[in-house]
PDB file of C-alpha atoms in Angstrom:
ATOM      1  CA  UNK A   1     -20.262  -2.711 -17.850  1.00 69.00           C
ATOM      2  CA  UNK A   2     -19.118  -1.973 -14.200  1.00 79.00           C
ATOM      3  CA  UNK A   3     -15.422  -1.526 -15.766  1.00 78.00           C
ATOM      4  CA  UNK A   4     -16.557   1.043 -18.361  1.00 84.00           C
ATOM      5  CA  UNK A   5     -18.298   3.039 -15.649  1.00 88.00           C
ATOM      6  CA  UNK A   6     -15.252   2.735 -13.299  1.00 85.00           C
ATOM      7  CA  UNK A   7     -13.169   3.983 -16.373  1.00 84.00           C
ATOM      8  CA  UNK A   8     -15.295   6.996 -17.166  1.00 89.00           C
ATOM      9  CA  UNK A   9     -15.382   7.957 -13.554  1.00 88.00           C
ATOM     10  CA  UNK A  10     -11.539   7.960 -13.591  1.00 86.00           C
ATOM     11  CA  UNK A  11     -11.284  10.033 -16.738  1.00 88.00           C
ATOM     12  CA  UNK A  12     -13.722  12.730 -15.191  1.00 89.00           C
ATOM     13  CA  UNK A  13     -11.454  12.858 -12.206  1.00 88.00           C
ATOM     14  CA  UNK A  14      -8.409  13.446 -14.573  1.00 87.00           C
ATOM     15  CA  UNK A  15      -6.987   9.849 -14.246  1.00 84.00           C
ATOM     16  CA  UNK A  16      -6.891   9.105 -18.061  1.00 85.00           C
ATOM     17  CA  UNK A  17      -4.036   6.469 -17.874  1.00 84.00           C
ATOM     18  CA  UNK A  18      -5.461   4.718 -14.802  1.00 80.00           C
ATOM     19  CA  UNK A  19      -9.039   4.692 -16.402  1.00 82.00           C
ATOM     20  CA  UNK A  20      -7.593   3.014 -19.629  1.00 84.00           C
ATOM     21  CA  UNK A  21      -5.945   0.483 -17.608  1.00 80.00           C
ATOM     22  CA  UNK A  22      -9.059  -0.625 -15.828  1.00 78.00           C
ATOM     23  CA  UNK A  23     -10.947  -0.727 -19.334  1.00 80.00           C
ATOM     24  CA  UNK A  24      -8.163  -2.557 -21.271  1.00 79.00           C
ATOM     25  CA  UNK A  25      -7.162  -4.723 -18.484  1.00 77.00           C
ATOM     26  CA  UNK A  26      -8.263  -8.251 -18.071  1.00 76.00           C
ATOM     27  CA  UNK A  27      -9.721  -7.982 -14.723  1.00 74.00           C
ATOM     28  CA  UNK A  28      -9.306 -10.121 -11.437  1.00 75.00           C
ATOM     29  CA  UNK A  29      -9.248 -13.796 -11.299  1.00 78.00           C
ATOM     30  CA  UNK A  30     -10.756 -15.989  -8.473  1.00 77.00           C
ATOM     31  CA  UNK A  31      -8.293 -17.337  -6.103  1.00 76.00           C
ATOM     32  CA  UNK A  32     -10.307 -20.301  -5.592  1.00 80.00           C
ATOM     33  CA  UNK A  33      -8.863 -21.805  -8.819  1.00 80.00           C
ATOM     34  CA  UNK A  34      -6.143 -24.181  -7.428  1.00 85.00           C
ATOM     35  CA  UNK A  35      -3.587 -23.304 -10.066  1.00 81.00           C
ATOM     36  CA  UNK A  36      -3.967 -19.533  -9.272  1.00 81.00           C
ATOM     37  CA  UNK A  37      -3.782 -20.262  -5.539  1.00 82.00           C
ATOM     38  CA  UNK A  38      -0.635 -22.223  -5.947  1.00 83.00           C
ATOM     39  CA  UNK A  39       1.058 -19.627  -8.090  1.00 79.00           C
ATOM     40  CA  UNK A  40       0.107 -16.949  -5.505  1.00 79.00           C
ATOM     41  CA  UNK A  41       1.600 -19.108  -2.638  1.00 79.00           C
ATOM     42  CA  UNK A  42       4.730 -19.723  -4.839  1.00 80.00           C
ATOM     43  CA  UNK A  43       5.222 -16.005  -5.458  1.00 74.00           C
ATOM     44  CA  UNK A  44       4.557 -14.940  -1.855  1.00 69.00           C
ATOM     45  CA  UNK A  45       5.513 -17.910   0.448  1.00 67.00           C
ATOM     46  CA  UNK A  46       4.180 -18.071   3.859  1.00 67.00           C
ATOM     47  CA  UNK A  47       6.343 -18.525   6.811  1.00 66.00           C
ATOM     48  CA  UNK A  48       8.362 -16.668   9.596  1.00 64.00           C
ATOM     49  CA  UNK A  49      10.949 -14.372   8.298  1.00 60.00           C
ATOM     50  CA  UNK A  50      13.426 -12.650  10.681  1.00 62.00           C
ATOM     51  CA  UNK A  51      15.018  -9.560   9.221  1.00 58.00           C
ATOM     52  CA  UNK A  52      17.639  -7.758  11.362  1.00 62.00           C
ATOM     53  CA  UNK A  53      16.950  -4.167  11.996  1.00 57.00           C
ATOM     54  CA  UNK A  54      18.700  -1.752   9.457  1.00 55.00           C
ATOM     55  CA  UNK A  55      21.968  -0.323  10.617  1.00 58.00           C
ATOM     56  CA  UNK A  56      23.422   2.868   9.518  1.00 57.00           C
ATOM     57  CA  UNK A  57      27.057   2.628   7.629  1.00 54.00           C
ATOM     58  CA  UNK A  58      28.298   5.764   9.036  1.00 60.00           C
ATOM     59  CA  UNK A  59      28.233   4.562  12.667  1.00 59.00           C
ATOM     60  CA  UNK A  60      25.641   7.120  13.746  1.00 63.00           C
ATOM     61  CA  UNK A  61      22.169   6.465  15.214  1.00 63.00           C
ATOM     62  CA  UNK A  62      20.423   3.193  14.076  1.00 61.00           C
ATOM     63  CA  UNK A  63      17.283   5.300  13.866  1.00 66.00           C
ATOM     64  CA  UNK A  64      16.183   5.772  10.397  1.00 68.00           C
ATOM     65  CA  UNK A  65      15.845   9.143   9.151  1.00 71.00           C
ATOM     66  CA  UNK A  66      12.385  10.101   7.542  1.00 78.00           C
ATOM     67  CA  UNK A  67      13.117  13.647   6.818  1.00 78.00           C
ATOM     68  CA  UNK A  68      11.191  13.599   3.437  1.00 82.00           C
ATOM     69  CA  UNK A  69       8.017  11.892   4.923  1.00 84.00           C
ATOM     70  CA  UNK A  70       6.238  15.074   5.223  1.00 84.00           C
ATOM     71  CA  UNK A  71       6.796  16.066   1.582  1.00 86.00           C
ATOM     72  CA  UNK A  72       6.144  12.730   0.231  1.00 84.00           C
ATOM     73  CA  UNK A  73       3.027  12.441   2.302  1.00 84.00           C
ATOM     74  CA  UNK A  74       1.795  15.788   0.819  1.00 84.00           C
ATOM     75  CA  UNK A  75       2.361  14.422  -2.726  1.00 84.00           C
ATOM     76  CA  UNK A  76       0.893  11.009  -2.278  1.00 81.00           C
ATOM     77  CA  UNK A  77      -1.650   9.985  -4.909  1.00 78.00           C
ATOM     78  CA  UNK A  78      -5.197   9.643  -3.407  1.00 75.00           C
ATOM     79  CA  UNK A  79      -5.988   6.600  -5.699  1.00 71.00           C
ATOM     80  CA  UNK A  80      -2.931   4.546  -4.501  1.00 70.00           C
ATOM     81  CA  UNK A  81      -2.078   2.807  -1.340  1.00 64.00           C
ATOM     82  CA  UNK A  82      -5.411   1.390   0.015  1.00 66.00           C
ATOM     83  CA  UNK A  83      -4.933  -2.138   1.277  1.00 66.00           C
ATOM     84  CA  UNK A  84      -6.687  -4.530   3.666  1.00 62.00           C
ATOM     85  CA  UNK A  85      -7.071  -1.987   6.536  1.00 67.00           C
ATOM     86  CA  UNK A  86      -8.498   0.676   4.367  1.00 70.00           C
ATOM     87  CA  UNK A  87      -6.033   3.217   5.327  1.00 75.00           C
ATOM     88  CA  UNK A  88      -6.014   6.067   2.726  1.00 78.00           C
ATOM     89  CA  UNK A  89      -3.378   8.675   1.983  1.00 81.00           C
ATOM     90  CA  UNK A  90      -5.897  11.594   2.817  1.00 84.00           C
ATOM     91  CA  UNK A  91      -5.801  10.351   6.449  1.00 84.00           C
ATOM     92  CA  UNK A  92      -2.042  10.919   6.617  1.00 84.00           C
ATOM     93  CA  UNK A  93      -2.316  14.243   4.615  1.00 86.00           C
ATOM     94  CA  UNK A  94      -4.708  15.500   7.148  1.00 86.00           C
ATOM     95  CA  UNK A  95      -2.083  15.182   9.880  1.00 85.00           C
ATOM     96  CA  UNK A  96       0.588  16.902   7.839  1.00 83.00           C
ATOM     97  CA  UNK A  97      -1.682  19.787   6.383  1.00 84.00           C
ATOM     98  CA  UNK A  98      -4.001  20.566   9.273  1.00 83.00           C
ATOM     99  CA  UNK A  99      -3.914  23.605  11.274  1.00 86.00           C
ATOM    100  CA  UNK A 100      -4.653  22.176  14.860  1.00 89.00           C
ATOM    101  CA  UNK A 101      -5.128  24.140  18.088  1.00 90.00           C
ATOM    102  CA  UNK A 102      -5.146  21.005  20.300  1.00 90.00           C
ATOM    103  CA  UNK A 103      -1.480  20.093  21.431  1.00 89.00           C
ATOM    104  CA  UNK A 104      -2.247  16.463  20.994  1.00 89.00           C
ATOM    105  CA  UNK A 105      -3.586  16.987  17.422  1.00 88.00           C
ATOM    106  CA  UNK A 106      -0.446  19.124  16.607  1.00 88.00           C
ATOM    107  CA  UNK A 107       1.706  16.289  17.628  1.00 90.00           C
ATOM    108  CA  UNK A 108      -0.172  13.677  15.436  1.00 89.00           C
ATOM    109  CA  UNK A 109       2.210  13.935  12.551  1.00 89.00           C
ATOM    110  CA  UNK A 110       5.186  13.563  14.768  1.00 89.00           C
ATOM    111  CA  UNK A 111       3.613  10.319  16.347  1.00 90.00           C
ATOM    112  CA  UNK A 112       2.939   9.214  12.835  1.00 88.00           C
ATOM    113  CA  UNK A 113       6.718   9.527  12.063  1.00 88.00           C
ATOM    114  CA  UNK A 114       7.797   7.992  15.307  1.00 88.00           C
ATOM    115  CA  UNK A 115       5.597   5.104  14.511  1.00 87.00           C
ATOM    116  CA  UNK A 116       7.240   4.803  11.182  1.00 84.00           C
ATOM    117  CA  UNK A 117      10.533   4.848  12.537  1.00 84.00           C
ATOM    118  CA  UNK A 118       9.611   2.055  14.983  1.00 85.00           C
ATOM    119  CA  UNK A 119       8.226   0.124  12.236  1.00 83.00           C
ATOM    120  CA  UNK A 120      11.360   0.397  10.243  1.00 80.00           C
ATOM    121  CA  UNK A 121      13.897  -0.451  13.213  1.00 80.00           C
ATOM    122  CA  UNK A 122      11.911  -3.226  14.458  1.00 79.00           C
ATOM    123  CA  UNK A 123      11.436  -1.808  17.878  1.00 83.00           C
ATOM    124  CA  UNK A 124       7.604  -2.303  17.958  1.00 85.00           C
ATOM    125  CA  UNK A 125       6.088  -5.718  19.078  1.00 87.00           C
ATOM    126  CA  UNK A 126       6.417  -8.326  16.247  1.00 83.00           C
ATOM    127  CA  UNK A 127       2.516  -8.865  15.960  1.00 84.00           C
ATOM    128  CA  UNK A 128       1.980  -5.162  15.444  1.00 85.00           C
ATOM    129  CA  UNK A 129       4.640  -4.875  12.653  1.00 82.00           C
ATOM    130  CA  UNK A 130       3.178  -8.055  10.986  1.00 77.00           C
ATOM    131  CA  UNK A 131      -0.299  -6.567  11.139  1.00 78.00           C
ATOM    132  CA  UNK A 132       0.797  -2.985   9.768  1.00 79.00           C
ATOM    133  CA  UNK A 133       2.907  -4.720   7.094  1.00 74.00           C
ATOM    134  CA  UNK A 134       0.245  -7.069   5.971  1.00 70.00           C
ATOM    135  CA  UNK A 135      -1.198  -6.860   2.279  1.00 69.00           C
ATOM    136  CA  UNK A 136      -4.152  -8.118   0.257  1.00 68.00           C
ATOM    137  CA  UNK A 137      -3.089 -10.206  -2.570  1.00 73.00           C
ATOM    138  CA  UNK A 138      -5.293  -9.884  -5.708  1.00 75.00           C
ATOM    139  CA  UNK A 139      -4.560 -12.143  -8.826  1.00 78.00           C
ATOM    140  CA  UNK A 140      -5.037 -10.167 -11.868  1.00 77.00           C
ATOM    141  CA  UNK A 141      -5.327 -11.769 -15.083  1.00 79.00           C
ATOM    142  CA  UNK A 142      -2.386 -11.694 -17.639  1.00 78.00           C
ATOM    143  CA  UNK A 143      -4.498 -12.315 -20.574  1.00 76.00           C
ATOM    144  CA  UNK A 144      -7.850 -13.648 -21.836  1.00 76.00           C
ATOM    145  CA  UNK A 145      -7.870 -17.467 -21.404  1.00 71.00           C
ATOM    146  CA  UNK A 146      -9.460 -19.511 -24.040  1.00 73.00           C
ATOM    147  CA  UNK A 147     -12.156 -21.842 -23.148  1.00 76.00           C
ATOM    148  CA  UNK A 148     -10.969 -24.949 -21.083  1.00 72.00           C
ATOM    149  CA  UNK A 149      -7.540 -23.448 -20.390  1.00 75.00           C
ATOM    150  CA  UNK A 150      -6.187 -22.331 -17.101  1.00 74.00           C
ATOM    151  CA  UNK A 151      -5.998 -18.641 -16.366  1.00 75.00           C
ATOM    152  CA  UNK A 152      -2.728 -17.062 -15.897  1.00 78.00           C
ATOM    153  CA  UNK A 153      -2.620 -14.664 -13.273  1.00 79.00           C
ATOM    154  CA  UNK A 154      -0.057 -12.492 -11.406  1.00 76.00           C
ATOM    155  CA  UNK A 155      -0.605 -11.867  -7.858  1.00 76.00           C
ATOM    156  CA  UNK A 156      -0.546  -8.151  -6.864  1.00 74.00           C
ATOM    157  CA  UNK A 157      -0.059  -7.069  -3.396  1.00 71.00           C
ATOM    158  CA  UNK A 158      -2.183  -4.027  -2.266  1.00 68.00           C
ATOM    159  CA  UNK A 159      -1.045  -2.299   0.956  1.00 69.00           C
ATOM    160  CA  UNK A 160      -2.037   0.630   3.016  1.00 67.00           C
ATOM    161  CA  UNK A 161      -0.204   3.852   2.391  1.00 66.00           C
ATOM    162  CA  UNK A 162       1.250   4.137   5.764  1.00 66.00           C
ATOM    163  CA  UNK A 163       3.521   1.357   5.304  1.00 67.00           C
ATOM    164  CA  UNK A 164       4.174   1.883   1.720  1.00 65.00           C
ATOM    165  CA  UNK A 165       5.500   5.362   2.375  1.00 61.00           C
TER     166      UNK A 165
END
């Protein structure tokens, strides 16, 4: 009943395909089921990973170029990219589209871009990078399970739009 209401709400907003996926999908599976939990850990193992900072091939600056960030931000889908921190694309769109009179507010998008560069080249503290890059795993059912059988689920990671961009 809730899925149908959500489906219709998406239809009225113009998101027909997304509404059909909600209605025709098999829904979420409880992560408390041991087999589902083990599957999620297998797909997304926990541990310390150390990735080196990206390097440019042409020998120029190691700072990543985000020249399309403003355009991608303006075109971001408002229904995509909401993770555990609840950071929505409209928050970033306001930074890029806003007409601000305050000097600090005018610099907000440039600061957001600078934060993105620091995230990509690993120049921010590791604890902050891990926090920003975290996601929320949700097990989605692959198919309807027969009574007495284990439900097969695929773990889906929802991350916030700022790190997904």
